[in-house]
Coordinates of C-alpha atoms in Angstrom, one line a residue:
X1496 CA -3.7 19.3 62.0
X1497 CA -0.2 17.8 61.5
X1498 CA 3.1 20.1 61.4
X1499 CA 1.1 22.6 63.5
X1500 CA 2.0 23.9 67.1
X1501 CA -0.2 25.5 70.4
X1502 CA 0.6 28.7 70.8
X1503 CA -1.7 30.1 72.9
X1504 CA -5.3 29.1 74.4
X1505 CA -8.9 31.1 74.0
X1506 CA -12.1 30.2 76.2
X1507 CA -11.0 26.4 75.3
X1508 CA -10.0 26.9 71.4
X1509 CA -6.5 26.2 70.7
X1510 CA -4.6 28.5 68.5
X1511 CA -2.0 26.7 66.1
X1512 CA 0.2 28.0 64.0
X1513 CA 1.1 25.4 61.3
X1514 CA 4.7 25.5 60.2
X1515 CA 4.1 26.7 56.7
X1516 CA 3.1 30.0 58.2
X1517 CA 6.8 31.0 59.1
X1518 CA 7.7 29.9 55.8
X1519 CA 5.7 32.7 54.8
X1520 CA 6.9 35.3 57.2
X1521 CA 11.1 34.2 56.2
X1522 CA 9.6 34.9 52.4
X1523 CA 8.3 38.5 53.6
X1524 CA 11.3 39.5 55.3
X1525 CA 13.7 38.0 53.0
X1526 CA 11.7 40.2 49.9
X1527 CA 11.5 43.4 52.0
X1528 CA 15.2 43.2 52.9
X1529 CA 16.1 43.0 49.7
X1530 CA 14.1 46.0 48.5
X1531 CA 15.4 48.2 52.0
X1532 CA 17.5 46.5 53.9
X1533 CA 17.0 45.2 57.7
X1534 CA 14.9 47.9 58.6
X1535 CA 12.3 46.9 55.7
X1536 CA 12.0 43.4 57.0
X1537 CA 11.1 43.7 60.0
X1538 CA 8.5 46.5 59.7
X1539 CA 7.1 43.9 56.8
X1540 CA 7.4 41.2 59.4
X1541 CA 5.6 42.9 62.0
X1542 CA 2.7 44.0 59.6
X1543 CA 1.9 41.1 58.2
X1544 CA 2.4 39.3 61.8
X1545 CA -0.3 42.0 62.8
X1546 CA -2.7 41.3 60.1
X1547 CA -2.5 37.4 61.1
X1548 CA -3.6 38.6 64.2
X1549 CA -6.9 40.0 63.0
X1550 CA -7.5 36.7 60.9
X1551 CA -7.2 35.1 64.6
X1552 CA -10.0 37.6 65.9
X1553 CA -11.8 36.5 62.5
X1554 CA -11.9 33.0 63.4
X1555 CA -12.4 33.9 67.3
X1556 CA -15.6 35.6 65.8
X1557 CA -16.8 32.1 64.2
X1558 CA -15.9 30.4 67.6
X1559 CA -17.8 32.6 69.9
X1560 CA -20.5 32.1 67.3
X1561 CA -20.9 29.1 67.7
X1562 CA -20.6 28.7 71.0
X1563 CA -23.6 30.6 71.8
X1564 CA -25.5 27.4 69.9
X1565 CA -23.5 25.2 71.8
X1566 CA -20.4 24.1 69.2
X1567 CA -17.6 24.0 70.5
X1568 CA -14.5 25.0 68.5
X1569 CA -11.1 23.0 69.5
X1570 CA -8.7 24.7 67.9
X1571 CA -8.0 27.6 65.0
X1572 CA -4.7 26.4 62.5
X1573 CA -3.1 29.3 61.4
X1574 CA -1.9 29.1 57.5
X1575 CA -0.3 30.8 55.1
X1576 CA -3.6 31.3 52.9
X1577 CA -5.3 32.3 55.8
X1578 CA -7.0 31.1 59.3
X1579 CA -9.1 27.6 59.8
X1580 CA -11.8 27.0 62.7
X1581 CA -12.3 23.6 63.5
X1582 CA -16.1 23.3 65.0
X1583 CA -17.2 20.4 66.5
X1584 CA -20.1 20.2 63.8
X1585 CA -21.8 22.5 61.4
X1586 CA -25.2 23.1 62.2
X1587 CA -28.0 22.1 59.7
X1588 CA -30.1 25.0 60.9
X1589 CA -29.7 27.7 58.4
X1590 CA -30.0 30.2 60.2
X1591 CA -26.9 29.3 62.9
X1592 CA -24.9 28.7 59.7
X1593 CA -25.2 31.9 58.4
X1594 CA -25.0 33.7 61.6
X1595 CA -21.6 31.9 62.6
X1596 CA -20.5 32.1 59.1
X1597 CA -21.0 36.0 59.3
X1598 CA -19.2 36.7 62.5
X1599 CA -16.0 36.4 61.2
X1600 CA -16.4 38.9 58.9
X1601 CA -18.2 41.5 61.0
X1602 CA -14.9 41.1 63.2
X1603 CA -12.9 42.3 60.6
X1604 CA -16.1 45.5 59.7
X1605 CA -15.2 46.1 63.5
X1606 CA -11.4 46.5 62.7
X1607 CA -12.4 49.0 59.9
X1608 CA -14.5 50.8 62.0
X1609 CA -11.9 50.8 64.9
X1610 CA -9.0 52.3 62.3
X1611 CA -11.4 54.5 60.7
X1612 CA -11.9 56.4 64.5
X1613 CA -8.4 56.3 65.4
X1614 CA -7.5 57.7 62.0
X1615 CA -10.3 60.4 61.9
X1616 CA -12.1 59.1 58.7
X1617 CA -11.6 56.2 55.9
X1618 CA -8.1 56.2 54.6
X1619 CA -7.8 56.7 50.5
X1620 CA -8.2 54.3 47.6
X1621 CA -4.8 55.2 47.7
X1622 CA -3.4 53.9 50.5
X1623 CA -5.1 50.6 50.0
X1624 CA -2.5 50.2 46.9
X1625 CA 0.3 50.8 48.8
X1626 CA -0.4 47.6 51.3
X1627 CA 3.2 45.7 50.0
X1628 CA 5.0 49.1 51.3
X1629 CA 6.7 48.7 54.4
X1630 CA 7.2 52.7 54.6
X1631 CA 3.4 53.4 53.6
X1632 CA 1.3 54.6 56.6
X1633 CA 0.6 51.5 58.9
X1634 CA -2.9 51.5 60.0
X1635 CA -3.8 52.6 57.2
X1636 CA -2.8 49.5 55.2
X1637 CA -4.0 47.3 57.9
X1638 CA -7.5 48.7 57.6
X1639 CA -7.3 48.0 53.9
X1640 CA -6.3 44.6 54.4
X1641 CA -9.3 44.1 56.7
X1642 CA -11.5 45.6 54.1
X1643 CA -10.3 43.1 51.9
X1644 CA -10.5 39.8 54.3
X1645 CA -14.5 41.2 54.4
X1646 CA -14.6 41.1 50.7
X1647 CA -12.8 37.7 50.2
X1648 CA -14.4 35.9 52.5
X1649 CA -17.7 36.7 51.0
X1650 CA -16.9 35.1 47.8
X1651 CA -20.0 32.6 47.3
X1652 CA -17.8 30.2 47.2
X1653 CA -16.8 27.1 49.9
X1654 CA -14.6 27.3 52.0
X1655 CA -14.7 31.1 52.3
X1656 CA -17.6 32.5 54.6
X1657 CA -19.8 33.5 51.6
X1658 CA -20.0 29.5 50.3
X1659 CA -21.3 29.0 53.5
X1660 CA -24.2 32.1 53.9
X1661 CA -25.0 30.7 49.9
X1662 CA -25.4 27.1 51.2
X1663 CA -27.7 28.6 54.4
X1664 CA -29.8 30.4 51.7
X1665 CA -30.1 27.5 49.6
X1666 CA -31.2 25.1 52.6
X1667 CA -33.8 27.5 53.4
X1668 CA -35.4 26.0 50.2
X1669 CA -34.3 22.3 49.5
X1670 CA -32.3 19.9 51.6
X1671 CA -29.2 20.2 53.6
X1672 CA -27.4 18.1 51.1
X1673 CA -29.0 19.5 47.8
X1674 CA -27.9 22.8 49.3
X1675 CA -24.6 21.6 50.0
X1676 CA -24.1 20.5 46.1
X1677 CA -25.5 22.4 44.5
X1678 CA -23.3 25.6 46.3
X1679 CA -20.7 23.4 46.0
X1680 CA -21.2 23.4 42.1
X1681 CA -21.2 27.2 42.0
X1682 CA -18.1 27.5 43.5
X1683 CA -16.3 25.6 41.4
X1684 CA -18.1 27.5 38.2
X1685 CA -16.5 30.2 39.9
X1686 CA -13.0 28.5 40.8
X1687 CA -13.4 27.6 36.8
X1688 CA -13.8 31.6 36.2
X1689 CA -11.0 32.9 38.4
X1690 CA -8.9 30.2 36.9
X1691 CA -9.5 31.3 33.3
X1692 CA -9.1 35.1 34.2
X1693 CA -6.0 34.1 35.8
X1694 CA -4.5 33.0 32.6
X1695 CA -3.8 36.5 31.9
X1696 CA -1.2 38.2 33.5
X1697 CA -2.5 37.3 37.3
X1698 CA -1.0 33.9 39.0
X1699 CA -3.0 34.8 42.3
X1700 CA -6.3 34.2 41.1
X1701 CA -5.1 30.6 39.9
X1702 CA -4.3 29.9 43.2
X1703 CA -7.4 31.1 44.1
X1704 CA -9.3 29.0 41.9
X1705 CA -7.5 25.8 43.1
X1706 CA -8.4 26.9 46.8
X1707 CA -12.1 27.4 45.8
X1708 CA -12.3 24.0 44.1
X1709 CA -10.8 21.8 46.9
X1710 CA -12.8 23.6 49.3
X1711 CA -15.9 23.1 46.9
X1712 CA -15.2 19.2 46.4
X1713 CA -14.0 18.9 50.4
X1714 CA -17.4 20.3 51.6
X1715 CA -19.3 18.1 49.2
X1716 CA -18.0 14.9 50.5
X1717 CA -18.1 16.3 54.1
X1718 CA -21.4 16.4 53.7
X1719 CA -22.0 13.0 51.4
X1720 CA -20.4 11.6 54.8
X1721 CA -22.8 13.4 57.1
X1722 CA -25.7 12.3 55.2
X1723 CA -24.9 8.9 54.8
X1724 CA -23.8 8.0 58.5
X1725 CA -26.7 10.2 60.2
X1726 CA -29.1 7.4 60.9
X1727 CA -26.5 5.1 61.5
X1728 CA -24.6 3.7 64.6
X1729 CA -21.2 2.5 65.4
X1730 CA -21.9 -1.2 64.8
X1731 CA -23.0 -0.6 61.7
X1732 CA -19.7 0.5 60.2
X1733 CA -17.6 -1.8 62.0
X1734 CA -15.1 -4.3 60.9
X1735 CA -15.7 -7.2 63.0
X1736 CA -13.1 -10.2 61.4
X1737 CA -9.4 -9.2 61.8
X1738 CA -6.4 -11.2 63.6
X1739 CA -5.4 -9.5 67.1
X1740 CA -2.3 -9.7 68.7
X1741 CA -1.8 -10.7 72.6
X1742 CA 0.4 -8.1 74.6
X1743 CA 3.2 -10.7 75.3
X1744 CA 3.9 -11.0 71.7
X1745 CA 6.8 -9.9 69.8
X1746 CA 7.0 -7.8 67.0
X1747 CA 8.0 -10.8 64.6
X1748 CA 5.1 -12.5 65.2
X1749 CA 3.2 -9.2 64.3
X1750 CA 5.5 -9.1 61.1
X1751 CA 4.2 -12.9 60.6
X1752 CA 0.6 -11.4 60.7
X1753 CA 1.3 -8.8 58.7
X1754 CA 2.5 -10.7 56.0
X1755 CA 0.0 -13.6 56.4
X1756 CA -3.4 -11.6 56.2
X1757 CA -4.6 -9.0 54.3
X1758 CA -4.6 -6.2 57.6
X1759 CA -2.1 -3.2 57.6
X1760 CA -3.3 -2.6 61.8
X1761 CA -3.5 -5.3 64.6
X1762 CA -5.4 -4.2 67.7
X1763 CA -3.3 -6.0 71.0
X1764 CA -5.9 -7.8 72.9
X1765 CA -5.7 -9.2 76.4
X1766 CA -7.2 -12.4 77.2
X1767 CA -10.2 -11.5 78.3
X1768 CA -11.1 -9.7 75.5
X1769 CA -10.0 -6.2 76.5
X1770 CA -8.3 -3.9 73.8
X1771 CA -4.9 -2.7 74.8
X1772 CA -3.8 -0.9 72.0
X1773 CA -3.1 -0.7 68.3
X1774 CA -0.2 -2.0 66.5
X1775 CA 0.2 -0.2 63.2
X1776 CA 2.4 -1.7 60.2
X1777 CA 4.5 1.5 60.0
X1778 CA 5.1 0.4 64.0
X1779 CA 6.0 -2.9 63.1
X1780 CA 8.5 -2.1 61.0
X1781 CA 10.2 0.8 63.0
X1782 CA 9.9 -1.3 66.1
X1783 CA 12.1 -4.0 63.9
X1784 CA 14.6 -1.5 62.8
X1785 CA 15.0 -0.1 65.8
X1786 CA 14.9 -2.9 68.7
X1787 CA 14.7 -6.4 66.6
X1788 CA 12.1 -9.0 66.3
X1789 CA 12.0 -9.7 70.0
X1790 CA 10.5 -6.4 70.7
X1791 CA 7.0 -6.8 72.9
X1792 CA 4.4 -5.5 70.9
X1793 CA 3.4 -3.5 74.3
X1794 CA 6.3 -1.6 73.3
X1795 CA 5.3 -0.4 69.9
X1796 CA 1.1 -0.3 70.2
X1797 CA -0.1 3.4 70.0
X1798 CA -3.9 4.2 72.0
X1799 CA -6.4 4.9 69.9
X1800 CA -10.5 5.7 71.1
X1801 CA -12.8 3.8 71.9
X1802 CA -16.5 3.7 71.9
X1803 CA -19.2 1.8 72.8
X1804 CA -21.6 -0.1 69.6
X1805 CA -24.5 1.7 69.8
X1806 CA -22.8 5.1 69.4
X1807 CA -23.8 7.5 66.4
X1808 CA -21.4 7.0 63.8
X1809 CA -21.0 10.3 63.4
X1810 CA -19.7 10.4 67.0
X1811 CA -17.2 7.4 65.9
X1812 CA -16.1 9.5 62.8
X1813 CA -14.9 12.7 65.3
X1814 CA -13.4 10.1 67.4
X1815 CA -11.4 9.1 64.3
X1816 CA -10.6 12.4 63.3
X1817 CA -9.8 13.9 66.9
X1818 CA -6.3 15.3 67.4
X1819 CA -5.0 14.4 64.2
X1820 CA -5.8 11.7 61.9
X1821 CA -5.7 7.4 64.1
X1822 CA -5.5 4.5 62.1
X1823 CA -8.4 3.0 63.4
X1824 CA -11.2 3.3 66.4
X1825 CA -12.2 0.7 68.3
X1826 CA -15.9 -0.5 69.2
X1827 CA -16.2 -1.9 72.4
X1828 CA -18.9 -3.7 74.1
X1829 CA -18.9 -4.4 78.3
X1830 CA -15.3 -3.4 78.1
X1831 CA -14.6 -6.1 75.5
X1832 CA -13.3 -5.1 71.8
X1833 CA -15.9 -6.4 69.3
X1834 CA -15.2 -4.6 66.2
X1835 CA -13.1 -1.9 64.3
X1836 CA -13.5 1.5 62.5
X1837 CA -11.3 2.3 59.7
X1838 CA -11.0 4.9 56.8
X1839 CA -11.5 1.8 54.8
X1840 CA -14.7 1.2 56.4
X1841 CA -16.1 4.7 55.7
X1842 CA -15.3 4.4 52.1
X1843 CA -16.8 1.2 51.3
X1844 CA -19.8 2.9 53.2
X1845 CA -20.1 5.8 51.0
X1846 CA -19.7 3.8 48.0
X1847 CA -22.6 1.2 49.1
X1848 CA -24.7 4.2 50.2
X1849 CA -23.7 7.0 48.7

């Protein structure tokens, strides 16, 4: 995800902290140091710090999960609204959805359980009002927050954990894509419901309900996309007339180009047919602020994947998606570039097939 850092690595999952997050921890501190001073924020720093750190053992729970299906997990983005897992896939078996879909939450029942020991029973009602308190008792208000996270992410709604054990349930019955809507369609009912109740005194539970609809609508179309390209291979999707560039070009013949055809990208192609790169019009144009028109365009390509015609598309799409959003990936055949894959492609796709 862009504006997000590695901090750390687990069994091969990457743990990033997007930069939003310590937005969130200067707004704690700054709050509590207003209410008690320097004292107060960094007790509130360290709590909520510690409370991000069970939503990483939440989302360690989905990964190891899955992992025991064989999905991998790349990386976990840490944000302020919470923790995302990346899987490689989702499976369509119901069963494996729901049971990776629960693990994070029976992570967090662990906590409880954990705190509840240590603390000789289950802390009061009390206690778990108390959670914004920097001089309220500690593990107590963790194991409330905990108890929460279980409760929250059980909301039937994508993209907490609960849309997903609803859209397991409902495959068991009808399709993976009927499923898919028609959870997707309760939880925006619901987003519409939190929204209205929020109308009244309580902010959160609007933000709430815009989280539950994007998630809704963003696992729809995830979905629309996985049932459209499922049967279908790399070739299929490709773009196959554009203009390519050689690598001894300059970048003001790639301005010509760009101005000349209808293409935003040029792929940098040698002469035997090989693909050396990708020159993007945002290159184009830095590479001419920065270094003038007789910049090679060797200088200013970016890499992007390749793969071969006959691969699933879905495996093209992941290529596209991999390690942050690439303009384009590029099909290859025998080591010679025969076609392009573009977000442009995928939508005219959908809407022909959709």
């Amino acid at each position: 995800m862009a504006w997000s850092f590695p901090i750390g690595t687990v069994r091969g999952t990457v743990i990033r902290v997007h930069v939003t997050f310590f937005l969130l921890l200067l707004w704690i501190g700054a709050t509590h140091a207003s209410r008690g001073g320097l004292p107060d924020a960094l007790a509130g720093v360290a709590f909520i710090s510690l409370v991000f750190a069970c939503v990483v053992l939440h989302e360690l729970g989905h990964a190891a999960a899955a992992a025991r299906y064989g999905i991998a997990t790349p990386d976990i983005t840490l944000l302020p609204i919470g923790g995302m897992a990346r899987l490689d896939h989702i499976p369509e078996e119901p069963w494996r959805e729901i049971a990776i879909a629960l693990a994070g939450p029976a992570v967090n029942v662990g906590i409880c359980l954990l705190l509840a020991a240590v603390l000789g029973g289950m802390p009061s009602v009390q206690d778990g009002l108390t959670v914004e308190d920097p001089r309220a008792g500690f593990l107590p208000r963790l194991f409330w927050v905990n108890a929460f996270l279980v409760l929250f992410n059980m909301i039937p709604a994508f993209p907490m954990d609960g849309g997903r054990v609803l859209r397991a349930a409902l495959a068991l019955r009808m399709g993976h894509r009927d499923a898919t809507r028609m959870a997707a369609r309760i939880g925006q009912g619901l987003a519409i419901l939190l929204g209205f109740l929020g109308l009244f005194g309580a902010p959160l539970l609007i933000f709430i309900a815009m989280f539950v609809w994007l998630g809704a609508a963003g696992e729809s179309a995830e979905e629309d996309l996985r049932s459209v390209t499922r049967d279908l291979v790399a070739e299929d999707a490709m773009e196959t007339r554009f203009e390519a560039l050689p690598p001894e070009a300059d970048v003001a013949a790639a301005a010509e180009a760009l101005l000349r055809t209808p293409q935003q990208d040029f792929p940098v192609v040698d002469g035997q047919g090989r693909m050396m790169g990708l020159l993007t019009r945002d290159a184009i144009i830095l590479a001419l602020r920065q270094g003038g028109p007789g910049t090679p365009v060797a200088d200013a390509m970016r890499d992007i994947p390749r793969v071969g015609r006959r691969v699933t598309l879905s495996d093209a799409l992941q290529a596209l998606s991999r390690d942050g959003a690439v303009p384009a990936v590029g099909v290859e055949e025998a080591g010679r570039l025969v076609g392009l894959i573009t977000p442009a492609n995928i939508a005219d796709l959908l809407a022909l097939r959709g």
